[in-house]
Amino acid sequence: MIRFDGAAKRHPDGTIAVEGLDLDIPAGRTTVLVGPSGCGKTTILRMVNRMVEPTAGRVLLDGTDVSELPAAKLRRGIGYVIQQAGLFPHRRVIDNIATVPYLLGWDRKKARARAAELLELVGLAPELAKRYPFQLSGGQQQRVGVARALAADPPVLLMDEPFSAVDPVVRAGLQDELLRLQAELNKTVLFVTHDIEEAVRLGDQVAVLREHGHIAQLADPHTLLTAPADEGVAAFLGRDRGLRGLGLLPARDVAVRPLTEGSRYNGWELRLDPGGRPTGWVDLGGPAEPHPAPVFHPEVDTLRSALDAAVLSPAGAVVAVDADGRAVGTATREAVLAALTGTRPTGPATADPGPQRPDPQHPEPQRPEARRPDPQRPDGLDERPVSTDGR
Amino acid sequence: MDGEPLVRWYWIGDHLAYLRDLTLDHAVIALVPVLIALLIAVPLGLACARFPRLYQPLSAVFNVVYALPSLAVFVVLIPYTGLATRATVMVPLTFYALAVLLPTTVDGLRSVPDSVRQAATAMGYGPWHRLSAVELPAAVPYLVSGLRVAAVSSISLAAVGALIGRGGLGYLFIDGFQRTFPTPIVAGIVLVAALALVTDLLLILARRLLAPWAVRPEAAR
């Protein structure tokens, strides 16, 4: 565990970077420091490995004041990842990763074997080992940076805006990778970012910082988004934080109705391909052309994805799929909303109440092509309509 | 030189051994100072990178030396190192090479991105260890670029030494001029150019071997 005990940093010119910080970083979890530039977050991070020495207070690593440890020895036991990766341009990828093992005096063979393991761990192909950093993409360089930080298996990992310099798609991939690694390795991670989305995505706890390293709020991401401590934090969290908070809740509590009970809503009927994957919703009173069917995977997706799919669905219901993309059931918008409040809808009352737009010119049952069973569909699915209107 | 052809081949044929000796002498006079300058520039450059306050005064001194005409310096040195000795020519050439190599060394050491320096520090390199293990290797392309300039200009300057009696191939220019006989002059020009070209090619080769990661040396400059 890392403990900041009144840690402060005042520059020689009198400017204050951090003013008396008290903060506990629990072991084995990810703590994110987030705040605008100049709030002192990087200074706080660097107090841990003594790249910044506090001018007052202490930083304790597992109970030991870090200022009592020799800097080089301390640093070799703490992984460090920075924005520009900071790979040594003159060393091949494998030797970049093995940097700390070499410094610790491991023999070359053992250090390289360990580096090869890490290359695989961070999801890079073994043939990249012989390349030089300039031959890698930004995302690959950042992965090598993470591998290098983990090479000597340090219990603590400091990450200073490690993913800020790559494009959003690559960044999302790197974030996923970090979540996966962390689930496997359980390092004590202290992560600095100015990106609140990244903070709530990666953090087990998030500290929102104001200037001089004052903590405006320290909370788990969901609490942060749904119950900001004050106006300032709410403003920093930005718009739609309620919706974004849904992105942190699992969708598995959404009440899913089996396909056999619900494949028709509001005059739309769900169509599946022979493999059971949804192909779209067909408007029973309109053209035969199917409308795309938004889906969610209850075991993996978040409530936000489920709600998004429900909003996009023309039928007002969303298709739940399994890992292979096969439809397992449907859920109405109401069922998704009910999951938000933690209460499930009761009974089948939300089943299709019949055509929403009674139109004497185009009564739905008079469009036989829309009712024709799909010959490619397994028997039964189409023959068991959910409707209660007696059609 | 009316009527005298530019090259009389028989003279060259008769003087092959002489031309070879002059070329070797020229190479030693011109290139040994560059090597000595390199051996001084690297530790001096490391010291300047470690203690940046050193750099300004040192580079000012070498710039002033660089501005002095070589012939004047040769003449000033004669009482100390002797007339027509190698040392009289090589000492100033060492200073000229240093004036080129010290800035390129320091620039090269400083060329390392800040992120690389910080990463090295964060992994537990001390300041000197980091300079020698991270910044110096990264400075190699700069050093080679500096060496190319220093070596070629040293080869050219060494010929001036002929005026005080020790200039390798430079002697051929004086000889040809005094006898209004262009053949030695042409031979000297060709051999000086060839020596410069070969040296340059060897240095490019050395960079490829020492710094295969620096694909675009122009970009690194």
PDB file of C-alpha atoms in Angstrom, chain B:
ATOM      1  CA  MET B   1      52.015  26.890 -68.370  1.00  0.00           C
ATOM      2  CA  ASP B   2      51.478  27.366 -72.101  1.00  0.00           C
ATOM      3  CA  GLY B   3      51.906  24.201 -74.075  1.00  0.00           C
ATOM      4  CA  GLU B   4      52.297  22.117 -70.952  1.00  0.00           C
ATOM      5  CA  PRO B   5      49.594  19.383 -70.857  1.00  0.00           C
ATOM      6  CA  LEU B   6      47.503  19.065 -67.673  1.00  0.00           C
ATOM      7  CA  VAL B   7      48.821  15.610 -66.922  1.00  0.00           C
ATOM      8  CA  ARG B   8      52.022  13.926 -67.957  1.00  0.00           C
ATOM      9  CA  TRP B   9      51.303  10.301 -67.186  1.00  0.00           C
ATOM     10  CA  TYR B  10      54.957   9.222 -67.211  1.00  0.00           C
ATOM     11  CA  TRP B  11      55.596  11.488 -64.198  1.00  0.00           C
ATOM     12  CA  ILE B  12      52.868   9.749 -62.261  1.00  0.00           C
ATOM     13  CA  GLY B  13      54.197   6.357 -63.313  1.00  0.00           C
ATOM     14  CA  ASP B  14      57.672   7.331 -62.152  1.00  0.00           C
ATOM     15  CA  HIS B  15      56.479   8.643 -58.793  1.00  0.00           C
ATOM     16  CA  LEU B  16      53.996   6.015 -57.605  1.00  0.00           C
ATOM     17  CA  ALA B  17      55.871   5.194 -54.406  1.00  0.00           C
ATOM     18  CA  TYR B  18      56.390   8.872 -53.678  1.00  0.00           C
ATOM     19  CA  LEU B  19      52.690   9.618 -54.140  1.00  0.00           C
ATOM     20  CA  ARG B  20      51.796   6.670 -51.888  1.00  0.00           C
ATOM     21  CA  ASP B  21      54.072   7.921 -49.101  1.00  0.00           C
ATOM     22  CA  LEU B  22      52.687  11.447 -49.363  1.00  0.00           C
ATOM     23  CA  THR B  23      49.118  10.109 -49.214  1.00  0.00           C
ATOM     24  CA  LEU B  24      49.837   8.036 -46.089  1.00  0.00           C
ATOM     25  CA  ASP B  25      51.601  10.968 -44.448  1.00  0.00           C
ATOM     26  CA  HIS B  26      48.651  13.185 -45.315  1.00  0.00           C
ATOM     27  CA  ALA B  27      46.184  10.680 -43.852  1.00  0.00           C
ATOM     28  CA  VAL B  28      48.126  10.500 -40.581  1.00  0.00           C
ATOM     29  CA  ILE B  29      48.532  14.274 -40.290  1.00  0.00           C
ATOM     30  CA  ALA B  30      44.861  14.896 -41.069  1.00  0.00           C
ATOM     31  CA  LEU B  31      43.075  12.015 -39.348  1.00  0.00           C
ATOM     32  CA  VAL B  32      45.036  11.321 -36.156  1.00  0.00           C
ATOM     33  CA  PRO B  33      44.027  14.803 -34.865  1.00  0.00           C
ATOM     34  CA  VAL B  34      40.372  13.907 -35.554  1.00  0.00           C
ATOM     35  CA  LEU B  35      40.710  10.722 -33.501  1.00  0.00           C
ATOM     36  CA  ILE B  36      42.397  12.592 -30.658  1.00  0.00           C
ATOM     37  CA  ALA B  37      39.676  15.226 -30.835  1.00  0.00           C
ATOM     38  CA  LEU B  38      37.038  12.480 -30.610  1.00  0.00           C
ATOM     39  CA  LEU B  39      38.688  11.033 -27.514  1.00  0.00           C
ATOM     40  CA  ILE B  40      38.610  14.494 -25.918  1.00  0.00           C
ATOM     41  CA  ALA B  41      35.162  15.505 -27.206  1.00  0.00           C
ATOM     42  CA  VAL B  42      33.281  12.526 -25.763  1.00  0.00           C
ATOM     43  CA  PRO B  43      34.265  12.944 -22.092  1.00  0.00           C
ATOM     44  CA  LEU B  44      34.115  16.717 -22.427  1.00  0.00           C
ATOM     45  CA  GLY B  45      30.685  16.460 -24.020  1.00  0.00           C
ATOM     46  CA  LEU B  46      29.469  14.113 -21.269  1.00  0.00           C
ATOM     47  CA  ALA B  47      30.702  16.607 -18.677  1.00  0.00           C
ATOM     48  CA  CYS B  48      28.914  19.431 -20.514  1.00  0.00           C
ATOM     49  CA  ALA B  49      25.696  17.397 -20.620  1.00  0.00           C
ATOM     50  CA  ARG B  50      25.999  16.614 -16.914  1.00  0.00           C
ATOM     51  CA  PHE B  51      26.985  20.160 -15.927  1.00  0.00           C
ATOM     52  CA  PRO B  52      25.406  22.416 -18.567  1.00  0.00           C
ATOM     53  CA  ARG B  53      27.176  25.530 -17.279  1.00  0.00           C
ATOM     54  CA  LEU B  54      30.447  24.209 -18.690  1.00  0.00           C
ATOM     55  CA  TYR B  55      29.218  24.188 -22.227  1.00  0.00           C
ATOM     56  CA  GLN B  56      28.865  27.887 -23.060  1.00  0.00           C
ATOM     57  CA  PRO B  57      32.417  28.964 -22.133  1.00  0.00           C
ATOM     58  CA  LEU B  58      33.979  25.860 -23.692  1.00  0.00           C
ATOM     59  CA  SER B  59      32.167  26.231 -26.980  1.00  0.00           C
ATOM     60  CA  ALA B  60      33.077  29.940 -27.060  1.00  0.00           C
ATOM     61  CA  VAL B  61      36.777  29.071 -26.705  1.00  0.00           C
ATOM     62  CA  PHE B  62      36.679  26.490 -29.470  1.00  0.00           C
ATOM     63  CA  ASN B  63      34.734  28.787 -31.765  1.00  0.00           C
ATOM     64  CA  VAL B  64      37.409  31.469 -31.393  1.00  0.00           C
ATOM     65  CA  VAL B  65      40.132  28.915 -32.142  1.00  0.00           C
ATOM     66  CA  TYR B  66      38.177  27.806 -35.188  1.00  0.00           C
ATOM     67  CA  ALA B  67      38.131  31.384 -36.456  1.00  0.00           C
ATOM     68  CA  LEU B  68      41.959  31.677 -36.441  1.00  0.00           C
ATOM     69  CA  PRO B  69      43.604  31.181 -39.853  1.00  0.00           C
ATOM     70  CA  SER B  70      45.444  27.867 -39.878  1.00  0.00           C
ATOM     71  CA  LEU B  71      48.653  29.263 -41.361  1.00  0.00           C
ATOM     72  CA  ALA B  72      48.920  31.825 -38.577  1.00  0.00           C
ATOM     73  CA  VAL B  73      48.528  29.116 -35.950  1.00  0.00           C
ATOM     74  CA  PHE B  74      51.163  26.928 -37.626  1.00  0.00           C
ATOM     75  CA  VAL B  75      53.636  29.780 -37.573  1.00  0.00           C
ATOM     76  CA  VAL B  76      52.904  30.603 -33.938  1.00  0.00           C
ATOM     77  CA  LEU B  77      53.512  26.980 -32.974  1.00  0.00           C
ATOM     78  CA  ILE B  78      56.849  26.588 -34.792  1.00  0.00           C
ATOM     79  CA  PRO B  79      58.964  27.774 -31.817  1.00  0.00           C
ATOM     80  CA  TYR B  80      57.329  25.141 -29.594  1.00  0.00           C
ATOM     81  CA  THR B  81      56.864  22.137 -31.831  1.00  0.00           C
ATOM     82  CA  GLY B  82      59.464  22.802 -34.494  1.00  0.00           C
ATOM     83  CA  LEU B  83      59.514  23.582 -38.218  1.00  0.00           C
ATOM     84  CA  ALA B  84      58.291  20.871 -40.589  1.00  0.00           C
ATOM     85  CA  THR B  85      57.265  18.510 -37.802  1.00  0.00           C
ATOM     86  CA  ARG B  86      53.990  16.629 -37.791  1.00  0.00           C
ATOM     87  CA  ALA B  87      53.095  18.038 -34.372  1.00  0.00           C
ATOM     88  CA  THR B  88      53.100  21.629 -35.644  1.00  0.00           C
ATOM     89  CA  VAL B  89      50.356  20.737 -38.100  1.00  0.00           C
ATOM     90  CA  MET B  90      48.501  18.204 -35.961  1.00  0.00           C
ATOM     91  CA  VAL B  91      48.003  20.324 -32.841  1.00  0.00           C
ATOM     92  CA  PRO B  92      45.946  23.020 -34.602  1.00  0.00           C
ATOM     93  CA  LEU B  93      44.052  20.399 -36.603  1.00  0.00           C
ATOM     94  CA  THR B  94      43.076  18.725 -33.302  1.00  0.00           C
ATOM     95  CA  PHE B  95      41.608  21.988 -32.075  1.00  0.00           C
ATOM     96  CA  TYR B  96      39.727  22.538 -35.334  1.00  0.00           C
ATOM     97  CA  ALA B  97      38.251  19.034 -35.120  1.00  0.00           C
ATOM     98  CA  LEU B  98      37.329  19.615 -31.490  1.00  0.00           C
ATOM     99  CA  ALA B  99      35.504  22.794 -32.439  1.00  0.00           C
ATOM    100  CA  VAL B 100      33.296  20.655 -34.702  1.00  0.00           C
ATOM    101  CA  LEU B 101      33.021  17.564 -32.512  1.00  0.00           C
ATOM    102  CA  LEU B 102      32.255  19.104 -29.128  1.00  0.00           C
ATOM    103  CA  PRO B 103      28.988  20.750 -30.256  1.00  0.00           C
ATOM    104  CA  THR B 104      27.879  17.669 -32.173  1.00  0.00           C
ATOM    105  CA  THR B 105      28.585  15.469 -29.141  1.00  0.00           C
ATOM    106  CA  VAL B 106      26.622  17.748 -26.834  1.00  0.00           C
ATOM    107  CA  ASP B 107      23.798  18.096 -29.373  1.00  0.00           C
ATOM    108  CA  GLY B 108      23.713  14.333 -29.744  1.00  0.00           C
ATOM    109  CA  LEU B 109      23.548  13.770 -25.991  1.00  0.00           C
ATOM    110  CA  ARG B 110      20.790  16.353 -25.785  1.00  0.00           C
ATOM    111  CA  SER B 111      18.919  14.840 -28.723  1.00  0.00           C
ATOM    112  CA  VAL B 112      17.583  12.072 -26.529  1.00  0.00           C
ATOM    113  CA  PRO B 113      13.877  12.780 -26.006  1.00  0.00           C
ATOM    114  CA  ASP B 114      12.963  13.865 -22.523  1.00  0.00           C
ATOM    115  CA  SER B 115      10.638  10.889 -22.213  1.00  0.00           C
ATOM    116  CA  VAL B 116      13.575   8.516 -22.766  1.00  0.00           C
ATOM    117  CA  ARG B 117      15.636  10.306 -20.141  1.00  0.00           C
ATOM    118  CA  GLN B 118      12.793  10.230 -17.637  1.00  0.00           C
ATOM    119  CA  ALA B 119      12.049   6.589 -18.312  1.00  0.00           C
ATOM    120  CA  ALA B 120      15.717   5.752 -17.727  1.00  0.00           C
ATOM    121  CA  THR B 121      15.767   7.663 -14.458  1.00  0.00           C
ATOM    122  CA  ALA B 122      12.516   6.033 -13.348  1.00  0.00           C
ATOM    123  CA  MET B 123      13.974   2.589 -13.981  1.00  0.00           C
ATOM    124  CA  GLY B 124      16.887   3.241 -11.693  1.00  0.00           C
ATOM    125  CA  TYR B 125      19.734   4.668 -13.787  1.00  0.00           C
ATOM    126  CA  GLY B 126      21.950   7.159 -11.955  1.00  0.00           C
ATOM    127  CA  PRO B 127      22.995  10.334 -13.859  1.00  0.00           C
ATOM    128  CA  TRP B 128      26.394   9.101 -15.136  1.00  0.00           C
ATOM    129  CA  HIS B 129      25.164   5.605 -15.841  1.00  0.00           C
ATOM    130  CA  ARG B 130      22.266   7.043 -17.812  1.00  0.00           C
ATOM    131  CA  LEU B 131      24.580   9.314 -19.809  1.00  0.00           C
ATOM    132  CA  SER B 132      26.885   6.480 -20.785  1.00  0.00           C
ATOM    133  CA  ALA B 133      24.297   3.743 -21.312  1.00  0.00           C
ATOM    134  CA  VAL B 134      21.409   5.677 -22.834  1.00  0.00           C
ATOM    135  CA  GLU B 135      22.383   9.122 -24.044  1.00  0.00           C
ATOM    136  CA  LEU B 136      25.816   8.323 -25.475  1.00  0.00           C
ATOM    137  CA  PRO B 137      24.627   5.465 -27.712  1.00  0.00           C
ATOM    138  CA  ALA B 138      21.760   7.668 -28.853  1.00  0.00           C
ATOM    139  CA  ALA B 139      24.326  10.358 -29.741  1.00  0.00           C
ATOM    140  CA  VAL B 140      26.269   8.070 -32.105  1.00  0.00           C
ATOM    141  CA  PRO B 141      24.566   9.265 -35.322  1.00  0.00           C
ATOM    142  CA  TYR B 142      25.365  12.856 -34.347  1.00  0.00           C
ATOM    143  CA  LEU B 143      28.940  11.943 -33.535  1.00  0.00           C
ATOM    144  CA  VAL B 144      29.398  10.284 -36.907  1.00  0.00           C
ATOM    145  CA  SER B 145      27.910  13.295 -38.683  1.00  0.00           C
ATOM    146  CA  GLY B 146      30.359  15.506 -36.793  1.00  0.00           C
ATOM    147  CA  LEU B 147      33.231  13.165 -37.608  1.00  0.00           C
ATOM    148  CA  ARG B 148      32.429  13.335 -41.309  1.00  0.00           C
ATOM    149  CA  VAL B 149      32.614  17.120 -41.316  1.00  0.00           C
ATOM    150  CA  ALA B 150      35.694  17.190 -39.093  1.00  0.00           C
ATOM    151  CA  ALA B 151      37.572  14.529 -41.075  1.00  0.00           C
ATOM    152  CA  VAL B 152      36.947  16.041 -44.488  1.00  0.00           C
ATOM    153  CA  SER B 153      37.837  19.570 -43.397  1.00  0.00           C
ATOM    154  CA  SER B 154      40.936  18.245 -41.636  1.00  0.00           C
ATOM    155  CA  ILE B 155      42.078  16.495 -44.832  1.00  0.00           C
ATOM    156  CA  SER B 156      41.624  19.741 -46.697  1.00  0.00           C
ATOM    157  CA  LEU B 157      43.345  21.890 -44.046  1.00  0.00           C
ATOM    158  CA  ALA B 158      46.329  19.540 -43.679  1.00  0.00           C
ATOM    159  CA  ALA B 159      47.516  20.528 -47.144  1.00  0.00           C
ATOM    160  CA  VAL B 160      48.175  24.053 -45.870  1.00  0.00           C
ATOM    161  CA  GLY B 161      50.848  22.514 -43.634  1.00  0.00           C
ATOM    162  CA  ALA B 162      52.994  22.234 -46.757  1.00  0.00           C
ATOM    163  CA  LEU B 163      53.729  25.950 -46.401  1.00  0.00           C
ATOM    164  CA  ILE B 164      55.653  25.229 -43.180  1.00  0.00           C
ATOM    165  CA  GLY B 165      57.169  22.104 -44.644  1.00  0.00           C
ATOM    166  CA  ARG B 166      54.799  19.374 -43.512  1.00  0.00           C
ATOM    167  CA  GLY B 167      51.594  19.056 -45.493  1.00  0.00           C
ATOM    168  CA  GLY B 168      51.531  15.590 -47.015  1.00  0.00           C
ATOM    169  CA  LEU B 169      49.921  15.911 -50.435  1.00  0.00           C
ATOM    170  CA  GLY B 170      49.981  19.694 -50.049  1.00  0.00           C
ATOM    171  CA  TYR B 171      53.630  19.586 -51.060  1.00  0.00           C
ATOM    172  CA  LEU B 172      52.558  18.582 -54.571  1.00  0.00           C
ATOM    173  CA  PHE B 173      50.758  21.922 -54.991  1.00  0.00           C
ATOM    174  CA  ILE B 174      53.848  23.947 -54.041  1.00  0.00           C
ATOM    175  CA  ASP B 175      56.037  21.766 -56.210  1.00  0.00           C
ATOM    176  CA  GLY B 176      53.809  22.084 -59.278  1.00  0.00           C
ATOM    177  CA  PHE B 177      53.340  25.815 -58.778  1.00  0.00           C
ATOM    178  CA  GLN B 178      57.061  26.552 -58.428  1.00  0.00           C
ATOM    179  CA  ARG B 179      57.935  24.507 -61.522  1.00  0.00           C
ATOM    180  CA  THR B 180      54.877  25.612 -63.593  1.00  0.00           C
ATOM    181  CA  PHE B 181      54.267  21.896 -63.957  1.00  0.00           C
ATOM    182  CA  PRO B 182      50.553  21.065 -63.491  1.00  0.00           C
ATOM    183  CA  THR B 183      50.862  17.278 -63.259  1.00  0.00           C
ATOM    184  CA  PRO B 184      51.706  17.118 -59.493  1.00  0.00           C
ATOM    185  CA  ILE B 185      48.946  19.650 -58.788  1.00  0.00           C
ATOM    186  CA  VAL B 186      46.351  17.530 -60.562  1.00  0.00           C
ATOM    187  CA  ALA B 187      47.661  14.382 -58.873  1.00  0.00           C
ATOM    188  CA  GLY B 188      47.451  16.131 -55.475  1.00  0.00           C
ATOM    189  CA  ILE B 189      43.899  17.322 -56.025  1.00  0.00           C
ATOM    190  CA  VAL B 190      42.758  13.876 -57.107  1.00  0.00           C
ATOM    191  CA  LEU B 191      44.483  12.152 -54.182  1.00  0.00           C
ATOM    192  CA  VAL B 192      43.167  14.627 -51.578  1.00  0.00           C
ATOM    193  CA  ALA B 193      39.651  14.215 -52.954  1.00  0.00           C
ATOM    194  CA  ALA B 194      40.012  10.420 -53.013  1.00  0.00           C
ATOM    195  CA  LEU B 195      41.282  10.380 -49.430  1.00  0.00           C
ATOM    196  CA  ALA B 196      38.325  12.503 -48.307  1.00  0.00           C
ATOM    197  CA  LEU B 197      35.868  10.323 -50.201  1.00  0.00           C
ATOM    198  CA  VAL B 198      37.224   7.050 -48.805  1.00  0.00           C
ATOM    199  CA  THR B 199      37.227   8.427 -45.255  1.00  0.00           C
ATOM    200  CA  ASP B 200      33.657   9.624 -45.636  1.00  0.00           C
ATOM    201  CA  LEU B 201      32.497   6.264 -46.962  1.00  0.00           C
ATOM    202  CA  LEU B 202      34.195   4.448 -44.082  1.00  0.00           C
ATOM    203  CA  LEU B 203      32.424   6.717 -41.602  1.00  0.00           C
ATOM    204  CA  ILE B 204      29.036   6.100 -43.223  1.00  0.00           C
ATOM    205  CA  LEU B 205      29.741   2.387 -42.996  1.00  0.00           C
ATOM    206  CA  ALA B 206      30.699   2.783 -39.343  1.00  0.00           C
ATOM    207  CA  ARG B 207      27.403   4.505 -38.609  1.00  0.00           C
ATOM    208  CA  ARG B 208      25.440   1.705 -40.215  1.00  0.00           C
ATOM    209  CA  LEU B 209      27.261  -0.803 -38.024  1.00  0.00           C
ATOM    210  CA  LEU B 210      27.166   1.196 -34.795  1.00  0.00           C
ATOM    211  CA  ALA B 211      23.692   2.679 -35.097  1.00  0.00           C
ATOM    212  CA  PRO B 212      21.518   0.456 -37.276  1.00  0.00           C
ATOM    213  CA  TRP B 213      18.480   1.966 -35.556  1.00  0.00           C
ATOM    214  CA  ALA B 214      19.201   5.408 -36.993  1.00  0.00           C
ATOM    215  CA  VAL B 215      17.670   4.928 -40.414  1.00  0.00           C
ATOM    216  CA  ARG B 216      17.504   8.588 -41.259  1.00  0.00           C
ATOM    217  CA  PRO B 217      20.665  10.278 -40.054  1.00  0.00           C
ATOM    218  CA  GLU B 218      19.543  13.513 -41.690  1.00  0.00           C
ATOM    219  CA  ALA B 219      16.468  13.485 -39.480  1.00  0.00           C
ATOM    220  CA  ALA B 220      18.631  12.855 -36.443  1.00  0.00           C
ATOM    221  CA  ARG B 221      20.881  15.784 -37.123  1.00  0.00           C
TER     222      ARG B 221
END
